[in-house]
């Protein structure tokens, strides 16, 4: 149950509070605070999938007059949720820095603090509201601080209504389709005394050329935005809009540039990467074509996340089986092992078709590592149906899995279903599932004992500065002793002591530069 019993979505009607209205938006007053609403979230519109064309715009996101706006000022972004949000944060960092702002880790030093939020499960939302509560005292001490909320939560009517009513000290709320508008919104929030809200409910155009501030040797590259799958439990299609693919030439140019800059690994991002290209009207070009084209670029490793079993076609398997820089790790969320539950989740595949897909992948790529996402305690899930999940997990032999207790999301079809699985049963199922995943992970790692694997060295281990850590092509975490100069390069190590969630190893030889 929601910790807040009030349903704020029913309260997003502030017509009584309107002070003035013009073509830019409306000004309202709540509890003494003026709020400027340029556009507000609207669930009904977020559900719609229009046929209107998505334009690709190549614009300067930071207007000339705002290029030194942030001089002498510091910013901090706190990021919650998935890689998509992490990458959005990189874009916002790029925008801040083009405006002259400097990053700080210290809240007290910050002139702007943004919370880039996640709405996928309720506990993610609770964390953000908790954080906003903590930030209140800082805001009281330092009224000139600009405090903003962005990301998936700001696309929800209920969240924005709750912020208006209970967190009136927030200065800025903007949505996932408004990120490129950050410079102007920030200026408005800075100079005005009112809270500024701009949340577009209809996805906008694809904006290219946004600056990005990346760190390390691994880079994320968005290949598409949004999701049209509408799984019945999931809020993402509402918060991220309809599927829109970036043009292949833009993606390829970005990856080429990353290769030129010396990045060692890229991860292609999308809610549903293998639906890439389905929305193109002027060409027949799909995810497999993109992977084939990217495999020719001189960048050592290419990953992708997340792929949907429904759109995983034979051609993609055939391209991935060519390997080279396409790694042999596939994250393939199954969600449940019961065909009946999958049907009610709206996943549009069955237990059997998922297992058949896995069989085909393993036949083409025998050493492939498969990982997955699973939800336990979906409304109406019986003990037998849960056991079908356990047996599927065993049959596939996943190397690891992200496992979740079902969390009802207001506005989604599953939230209307009778949630008759008691919380203690859900928790107990999660524990049993996690025990099985740990057993399989340990077993898979054990098979690597004595083998030599290639590791991209990412940095020092968090727990021991003498130990380096990195990842294999299959995304397994490896720890071994070695000099700091190896950070950023590929090293071959022999597995000496496999653990459940990581592997201990010793170096056998060092190789810098690209590995084919
Ligand atoms: N697009 C990806 C896919 O289809 O697999 C996943 C995106 S979602 C951000 C990541 C994971 O969160 C999902 O795979 C699912 O397991 C989990 N998830 C989504 N909605 C959930 C909910 N209402 N309750 C619990 N887990 C949820
Ligand atoms: Fe959510 Fe399903 Fe889309 Fe993944 S495919 S983002 S789980 S609706």
XYZ file of C-alpha atoms and ligand atoms in Angstrom:
551
model
C 0.000 0.000 0.000
C 1.091 3.535 -0.668
C 2.600 5.205 2.386
C 0.547 8.292 1.403
C -3.096 7.281 1.434
C -4.236 10.420 -0.378
C -4.509 9.930 -4.128
C -2.969 13.141 -5.379
C -3.779 12.409 -9.021
C -7.360 13.277 -8.212
C -6.122 16.592 -6.892
C -4.353 17.967 -9.923
C -6.977 20.559 -10.410
C -5.698 23.867 -9.175
C -8.162 25.988 -11.132
C -9.236 27.737 -7.889
C -5.674 28.873 -7.323
C -5.040 30.515 -10.724
C -3.720 34.056 -10.375
C -3.127 34.811 -14.042
C -2.809 33.022 -17.350
C -1.169 33.887 -20.686
C 0.226 32.058 -23.711
C 3.373 30.987 -21.794
C 1.408 29.267 -19.026
C -0.473 29.988 -15.817
C 0.483 31.362 -12.462
C -1.147 29.822 -9.414
C -0.724 30.465 -5.709
C -0.706 27.673 -3.119
C 0.083 28.243 0.547
C 1.657 31.627 -0.174
C 3.999 30.307 -2.901
C 3.571 31.376 -6.501
C 3.911 28.618 -9.045
C 4.418 29.127 -12.758
C 3.068 26.134 -14.677
C 4.350 26.181 -18.254
C 2.900 22.726 -18.833
C 1.724 20.050 -16.472
C 1.757 16.227 -16.493
C -1.312 14.555 -17.917
C -1.716 10.787 -17.635
C -4.440 10.566 -20.230
C -2.224 12.184 -22.858
C 0.784 10.074 -21.840
C -1.201 6.943 -22.609
C -1.926 8.032 -26.169
C 0.202 6.931 -29.071
C -0.200 9.440 -31.902
C 0.866 8.965 -35.505
C 2.479 12.390 -35.710
C 6.005 12.340 -37.024
C 8.905 12.735 -34.641
C 11.340 15.335 -35.893
C 15.074 15.121 -35.358
C 16.483 18.515 -34.418
C 20.116 19.548 -34.425
C 20.160 22.587 -32.212
C 22.366 24.461 -29.822
C 20.802 23.631 -26.461
C 22.523 26.415 -24.545
C 21.694 29.856 -25.955
C 24.638 32.210 -26.331
C 23.368 34.534 -23.588
C 23.351 31.684 -21.038
C 26.880 30.424 -21.740
C 28.336 32.145 -18.673
C 25.200 32.062 -16.546
C 26.722 29.467 -14.212
C 30.124 31.099 -13.789
C 31.182 30.865 -10.145
C 28.232 28.600 -9.336
C 28.182 24.907 -8.431
C 25.691 22.139 -9.118
C 24.946 18.639 -7.906
C 22.672 15.995 -9.451
C 21.509 13.010 -7.433
C 20.510 10.166 -9.756
C 18.092 7.329 -8.995
C 17.077 4.320 -11.094
C 18.254 2.810 -14.352
C 21.066 3.488 -16.837
C 18.689 5.660 -18.845
C 18.572 8.086 -15.918
C 22.336 7.863 -15.426
C 22.745 8.820 -19.048
C 20.221 11.667 -18.793
C 22.340 12.935 -15.904
C 25.382 12.925 -18.205
C 23.421 15.094 -20.641
C 22.354 17.487 -17.874
C 25.951 17.659 -16.625
C 26.984 18.585 -20.173
C 24.373 21.367 -20.231
C 25.390 22.690 -16.802
C 29.040 22.790 -17.770
C 28.318 24.547 -21.064
C 26.648 27.185 -18.918
C 29.816 27.575 -16.840
C 28.663 25.667 -13.730
C 31.089 23.452 -11.795
C 30.202 20.089 -10.234
C 30.349 19.648 -6.463
C 29.842 16.567 -4.276
C 29.149 18.806 -1.310
C 25.510 19.776 -0.913
C 26.302 22.809 1.194
C 28.423 24.251 -1.595
C 25.810 23.718 -4.302
C 23.843 26.566 -5.887
C 21.630 24.071 -7.713
C 20.613 20.565 -6.577
C 18.616 18.333 -8.921
C 17.049 14.998 -8.044
C 16.829 12.868 -11.202
C 14.143 10.430 -10.119
C 12.837 6.919 -10.837
C 9.171 5.892 -10.755
C 9.413 2.162 -11.500
C 8.718 0.995 -7.942
C 7.180 2.693 -4.961
C 10.262 2.386 -2.759
C 12.235 4.402 -5.348
C 9.651 7.176 -5.017
C 9.681 7.007 -1.212
C 13.438 7.563 -1.237
C 13.033 10.760 -3.264
C 10.326 12.186 -1.013
C 12.538 11.304 1.998
C 15.429 13.160 0.371
C 13.269 16.192 -0.363
C 12.350 16.223 3.333
C 16.051 16.240 4.285
C 16.794 19.048 1.852
C 14.209 21.336 3.429
C 16.536 22.518 6.205
C 19.288 23.285 3.686
C 16.840 25.298 1.610
C 15.721 27.233 4.704
C 19.336 28.011 5.580
C 20.170 28.965 1.997
C 17.051 30.327 0.281
C 18.943 31.168 -2.935
C 19.599 27.434 -3.509
C 17.654 26.190 -6.554
C 16.148 22.797 -5.756
C 14.784 20.819 -8.691
C 13.035 17.510 -9.388
C 13.272 15.851 -12.805
C 13.180 12.341 -14.276
C 10.335 9.840 -14.366
C 8.549 10.913 -11.168
C 7.961 14.391 -12.533
C 5.910 12.873 -15.373
C 3.348 11.673 -12.784
C 0.379 13.883 -12.014
C 0.211 12.556 -8.454
C 3.853 13.380 -7.752
C 3.678 16.922 -9.103
C 0.461 17.540 -7.179
C 2.120 16.271 -4.021
C 5.163 18.503 -4.541
C 2.892 21.531 -5.025
C 1.039 20.805 -1.817
C 3.676 19.444 0.531
C 7.088 20.436 -0.803
C 6.438 24.015 -1.843
C 10.115 24.907 -1.282
C 11.027 23.028 -4.486
C 11.887 25.586 -7.206
C 11.854 23.596 -10.425
C 10.066 20.523 -11.794
C 10.669 19.326 -15.347
C 9.950 16.107 -17.191
C 11.872 13.520 -19.207
C 10.924 15.200 -22.500
C 12.125 18.619 -21.313
C 15.772 17.914 -20.483
C 17.084 20.054 -23.361
C 15.097 22.968 -21.893
C 17.158 22.884 -18.669
C 19.119 26.100 -19.383
C 16.044 28.307 -19.835
C 14.081 26.636 -17.051
C 17.010 27.103 -14.709
C 17.244 30.778 -15.624
C 13.505 31.215 -14.956
C 13.761 29.416 -11.599
C 16.805 31.459 -10.649
C 15.410 34.875 -11.381
C 11.770 34.307 -10.493
C 10.532 33.781 -6.960
C 8.007 31.218 -8.125
C 8.273 27.458 -8.569
C 8.678 26.651 -12.288
C 6.960 23.582 -13.718
C 7.358 22.306 -17.254
C 6.341 18.709 -17.934
C 5.419 17.816 -21.496
C 3.077 14.867 -21.580
C 3.584 14.250 -25.263
C 7.063 13.148 -26.125
C 8.829 15.836 -28.075
C 11.276 15.630 -30.922
C 14.607 13.851 -30.820
C 17.207 16.468 -29.991
C 20.678 15.703 -31.262
C 23.884 17.568 -30.428
C 23.154 17.810 -26.702
C 26.432 18.048 -24.801
C 27.275 15.032 -22.604
C 29.738 14.800 -19.783
C 30.951 11.208 -19.663
C 33.456 9.746 -17.247
C 35.648 6.660 -17.288
C 36.284 4.403 -20.258
C 32.763 3.056 -20.712
C 30.067 5.142 -22.380
C 26.316 4.847 -22.734
C 24.719 5.647 -26.063
C 20.971 6.093 -26.332
C 19.697 4.504 -29.519
C 16.011 4.980 -28.845
C 13.641 6.618 -26.422
C 10.309 5.533 -24.933
C 8.406 2.262 -24.931
C 5.246 1.041 -26.681
C 5.005 -2.345 -24.965
C 2.703 -1.296 -22.117
C 3.403 -4.289 -19.858
C 0.501 -4.114 -17.435
C 2.626 -3.468 -14.329
C 4.961 -0.867 -15.813
C 4.911 2.909 -15.666
C 7.715 3.494 -18.179
C 5.511 3.930 -21.313
C 3.724 6.748 -19.436
C 6.856 8.469 -18.158
C 9.038 8.055 -21.248
C 6.557 8.341 -24.109
C 6.314 6.484 -27.384
C 9.155 4.600 -29.047
C 11.371 6.898 -31.092
C 14.593 5.650 -32.691
C 17.567 7.879 -33.304
C 18.748 7.853 -36.895
C 21.446 5.224 -37.558
C 23.796 7.841 -38.997
C 23.610 9.828 -35.741
C 24.217 6.746 -33.574
C 27.101 5.566 -35.772
C 28.688 9.027 -35.765
C 28.471 9.158 -31.965
C 30.054 5.713 -31.557
C 32.823 6.600 -34.031
C 33.553 9.744 -32.054
C 33.661 7.756 -28.795
C 36.094 5.315 -30.401
C 38.230 8.240 -31.521
C 38.227 9.615 -27.979
C 39.551 6.278 -26.701
C 36.477 4.800 -25.024
C 36.878 1.032 -24.602
C 33.303 -0.051 -24.252
C 29.879 1.275 -25.135
C 26.441 0.173 -23.988
C 23.554 0.900 -26.324
C 20.551 2.026 -24.325
C 16.814 1.775 -24.809
C 13.852 0.317 -22.904
C 13.526 -2.097 -25.728
C 16.612 -1.874 -27.904
C 15.548 -4.600 -30.283
C 12.451 -2.621 -31.257
C 14.960 -0.162 -32.749
C 13.949 1.032 -36.214
C 10.359 -0.231 -36.090
C 9.218 3.384 -36.154
C 11.192 4.360 -39.267
C 8.876 5.131 -42.147
C 11.548 5.936 -44.728
C 13.801 2.894 -44.418
C 13.947 -0.752 -43.441
C 16.711 -0.714 -40.869
C 16.510 -2.644 -37.584
C 18.567 -3.364 -34.495
C 20.430 -6.222 -36.193
C 21.483 -3.830 -38.992
C 22.691 -1.302 -36.447
C 24.695 -3.962 -34.579
C 26.212 -5.155 -37.854
C 27.245 -1.598 -38.753
C 28.593 -0.832 -35.270
C 30.609 -4.060 -35.208
C 32.794 -2.541 -37.962
C 33.834 0.371 -35.744
C 37.125 0.053 -33.910
C 35.781 0.037 -30.362
C 36.667 -3.078 -28.354
C 33.327 -3.897 -26.708
C 29.689 -3.200 -27.507
C 26.836 -4.149 -25.152
C 23.162 -3.325 -25.169
C 20.356 -3.128 -22.673
C 17.491 -3.929 -22.467
C 16.287 -6.397 -25.038
C 12.733 -7.686 -25.078
C 12.219 -11.410 -25.818
C 9.351 -10.628 -28.154
C 11.474 -8.606 -30.606
C 14.572 -10.832 -30.501
C 14.734 -12.095 -34.091
C 16.915 -14.691 -35.825
C 18.846 -12.090 -37.748
C 19.925 -10.442 -34.491
C 21.114 -13.804 -33.152
C 23.038 -14.382 -36.357
C 24.759 -10.954 -36.125
C 25.602 -11.406 -32.419
C 27.076 -14.847 -33.147
C 29.746 -13.144 -35.286
C 31.138 -11.778 -31.977
C 34.159 -9.529 -32.600
C 33.350 -6.473 -30.518
C 29.771 -7.680 -29.864
C 30.069 -9.316 -26.452
C 28.519 -12.667 -25.521
C 26.278 -11.326 -22.756
C 22.560 -10.806 -23.215
C 20.259 -9.309 -20.611
C 16.897 -10.787 -21.482
C 14.211 -9.977 -18.899
C 11.736 -12.833 -18.501
C 9.676 -11.422 -15.563
C 7.926 -14.756 -14.853
C 8.148 -18.441 -15.789
C 4.370 -18.892 -15.917
C 2.600 -18.444 -19.239
C -0.571 -17.406 -17.426
C 1.211 -14.678 -15.451
C 3.101 -13.552 -18.562
C -0.226 -13.178 -20.300
C -1.608 -11.041 -17.505
C 1.601 -9.013 -17.482
C 1.012 -8.309 -21.190
C 4.476 -9.581 -22.103
C 3.241 -11.175 -25.356
C 5.392 -14.337 -25.165
C 4.993 -17.643 -23.373
C 7.242 -19.723 -21.154
C 7.749 -22.069 -24.108
C 8.584 -19.350 -26.628
C 11.061 -17.787 -24.188
C 12.769 -21.168 -23.681
C 12.828 -21.700 -27.437
C 14.493 -18.316 -27.910
C 17.100 -19.229 -25.266
C 17.713 -22.547 -27.051
C 18.355 -20.720 -30.334
C 20.676 -18.180 -28.700
C 22.674 -20.904 -26.949
C 22.947 -22.933 -30.154
C 24.399 -19.920 -31.960
C 26.552 -18.631 -29.065
C 27.351 -21.632 -26.820
C 29.276 -19.636 -24.168
C 26.670 -16.848 -23.951
C 25.929 -15.471 -20.485
C 22.256 -14.730 -19.929
C 20.937 -12.469 -17.196
C 17.380 -11.388 -16.504
C 14.791 -9.391 -14.544
C 12.068 -11.146 -12.540
C 9.040 -9.866 -10.660
C 7.588 -11.994 -7.833
C 4.170 -11.603 -6.290
C 2.345 -10.254 -9.343
C -1.401 -10.022 -8.516
C -2.859 -13.529 -8.343
C 0.491 -15.364 -8.605
C -0.020 -18.833 -7.081
C 2.641 -21.003 -5.441
C 2.640 -23.251 -8.545
C 3.094 -20.288 -10.866
C 5.975 -19.026 -8.738
C 7.532 -22.510 -8.872
C 7.314 -22.313 -12.669
C 9.518 -19.231 -12.393
C 12.019 -21.170 -10.262
C 12.075 -24.049 -12.733
C 12.550 -21.707 -15.705
C 15.428 -19.958 -13.934
C 17.051 -23.356 -13.336
C 16.412 -24.523 -16.889
C 17.917 -21.419 -18.494
C 20.748 -21.223 -15.954
C 20.919 -17.421 -15.661
C 24.249 -16.127 -14.388
C 22.493 -13.415 -12.420
C 19.155 -11.651 -12.144
C 17.598 -8.445 -10.883
C 14.678 -9.595 -8.777
C 11.807 -7.439 -7.557
C 8.655 -7.679 -5.493
C 5.739 -6.420 -7.577
C 4.936 -2.802 -6.773
C 1.543 -1.420 -7.890
C 1.885 1.770 -9.978
C -1.172 4.019 -10.082
C -2.595 4.369 -13.589
C -1.311 0.988 -14.871
C -3.749 -1.890 -15.591
C -2.145 -4.226 -13.016
C -2.817 -1.703 -10.256
C -6.537 -2.387 -10.856
C -6.095 -6.168 -10.473
C -6.791 -7.783 -7.122
C -3.425 -7.971 -5.346
C -4.158 -11.056 -3.263
C -0.621 -12.257 -2.532
C 0.232 -11.306 1.076
C 3.449 -9.315 1.554
C 5.076 -12.012 3.721
C 4.490 -14.546 0.900
C 6.006 -12.122 -1.648
C 9.043 -11.619 0.579
C 9.469 -15.336 1.117
C 9.288 -15.943 -2.664
C 11.895 -13.266 -3.265
C 14.245 -14.945 -0.767
C 13.776 -18.369 -2.389
C 14.366 -16.920 -5.839
C 17.458 -15.024 -4.713
C 18.885 -18.186 -3.134
C 18.461 -20.017 -6.424
C 20.018 -17.175 -8.444
C 22.983 -17.102 -6.031
C 23.432 -20.876 -6.359
C 23.428 -20.634 -10.173
C 25.767 -17.656 -10.194
C 28.280 -19.461 -7.948
C 28.066 -22.548 -10.132
C 28.626 -20.561 -13.333
C 31.594 -18.724 -11.823
C 33.045 -22.006 -10.550
C 33.186 -23.266 -14.147
C 35.648 -20.470 -14.899
C 38.186 -21.684 -12.302
C 41.614 -21.947 -13.929
C 40.470 -20.243 -17.152
C 42.048 -17.123 -18.636
C 39.605 -14.241 -19.206
C 39.981 -10.764 -20.686
C 39.232 -7.941 -18.244
C 38.722 -4.256 -18.952
C 40.327 -2.682 -15.879
C 38.046 0.027 -14.521
C 39.707 1.118 -11.307
C 40.762 0.125 -7.834
C 38.590 -2.124 -5.726
C 36.436 -0.187 -3.258
C 37.583 -2.346 -0.353
C 41.287 -2.735 -1.067
C 43.356 -0.070 -2.867
C 46.015 -2.667 -3.860
C 43.434 -4.592 -5.818
C 42.184 -3.639 -9.285
C 38.714 -4.392 -10.517
C 37.204 -4.741 -13.940
C 34.719 -6.657 -16.057
C 34.904 -9.567 -18.449
C 33.169 -9.483 -21.834
C 30.317 -11.290 -20.093
C 30.100 -8.459 -17.525
C 31.459 -10.445 -14.584
C 33.220 -8.455 -11.901
C 36.873 -9.515 -11.418
C 39.356 -8.515 -8.693
C 43.100 -9.008 -8.980
C 46.368 -7.394 -7.896
C 48.131 -5.134 -10.367
C 49.562 -1.645 -10.921
C 47.350 1.425 -11.337
C 48.763 1.968 -14.871
C 46.589 -0.902 -16.030
C 43.416 1.093 -15.384
C 41.739 1.685 -18.725
C 43.432 -1.212 -20.505
C 42.656 -4.852 -21.218
C 44.423 -7.455 -19.103
C 44.308 -11.238 -19.287
C 43.855 -12.888 -15.893
C 43.551 -16.464 -14.677
C 40.546 -17.185 -12.446
C 41.838 -18.450 -9.093
C 38.949 -18.137 -6.677
C 35.413 -17.713 -8.040
C 32.878 -16.299 -5.579
C 29.121 -15.853 -5.949
C 29.011 -12.258 -7.215
C 32.637 -11.686 -8.239
C 35.763 -13.527 -9.269
C 39.263 -13.406 -7.815
C 42.042 -13.801 -10.380
C 45.736 -13.262 -11.105
C 47.198 -11.532 -14.171
C 48.830 -13.660 -16.832
C 49.863 -11.018 -19.341
C 49.064 -7.436 -20.097
C 47.774 -6.109 -23.348
C 46.997 -2.487 -23.907
C 44.952 -1.150 -26.766
C 42.041 -2.686 -28.568
C 41.384 -6.393 -28.366
C 39.803 -7.951 -31.373
N 12.358 -2.341 -20.568
C 12.894 -3.313 -19.734
C 12.181 -4.648 -19.997
O 11.174 -4.725 -20.593
O 12.670 -5.619 -19.501
C 12.852 -2.996 -18.271
C 12.645 -1.643 -17.771
S 12.225 -1.514 -16.070
C 12.918 0.041 -15.746
C 13.326 -2.596 -15.221
C 12.663 -3.700 -14.488
O 11.876 -3.207 -13.432
C 11.677 -4.535 -15.292
O 12.307 -5.470 -16.109
C 10.843 -5.185 -14.221
O 11.419 -6.400 -13.800
C 10.923 -4.175 -13.092
N 9.627 -3.511 -12.886
C 8.978 -2.694 -13.725
N 7.796 -2.322 -13.183
C 7.707 -2.923 -11.974
C 6.725 -2.939 -10.948
N 5.592 -2.267 -11.069
N 6.982 -3.669 -9.841
C 8.126 -4.362 -9.714
N 9.091 -4.386 -10.642
C 8.887 -3.676 -11.769
Fe 8.158 -1.480 -19.010
Fe 7.498 -3.566 -20.506
Fe 8.318 -1.294 -21.670
Fe 10.057 -2.820 -20.318
S 8.937 -3.389 -22.166
S 9.817 -0.598 -20.167
S 8.833 -3.605 -18.654
S 6.459 -1.591 -20.492
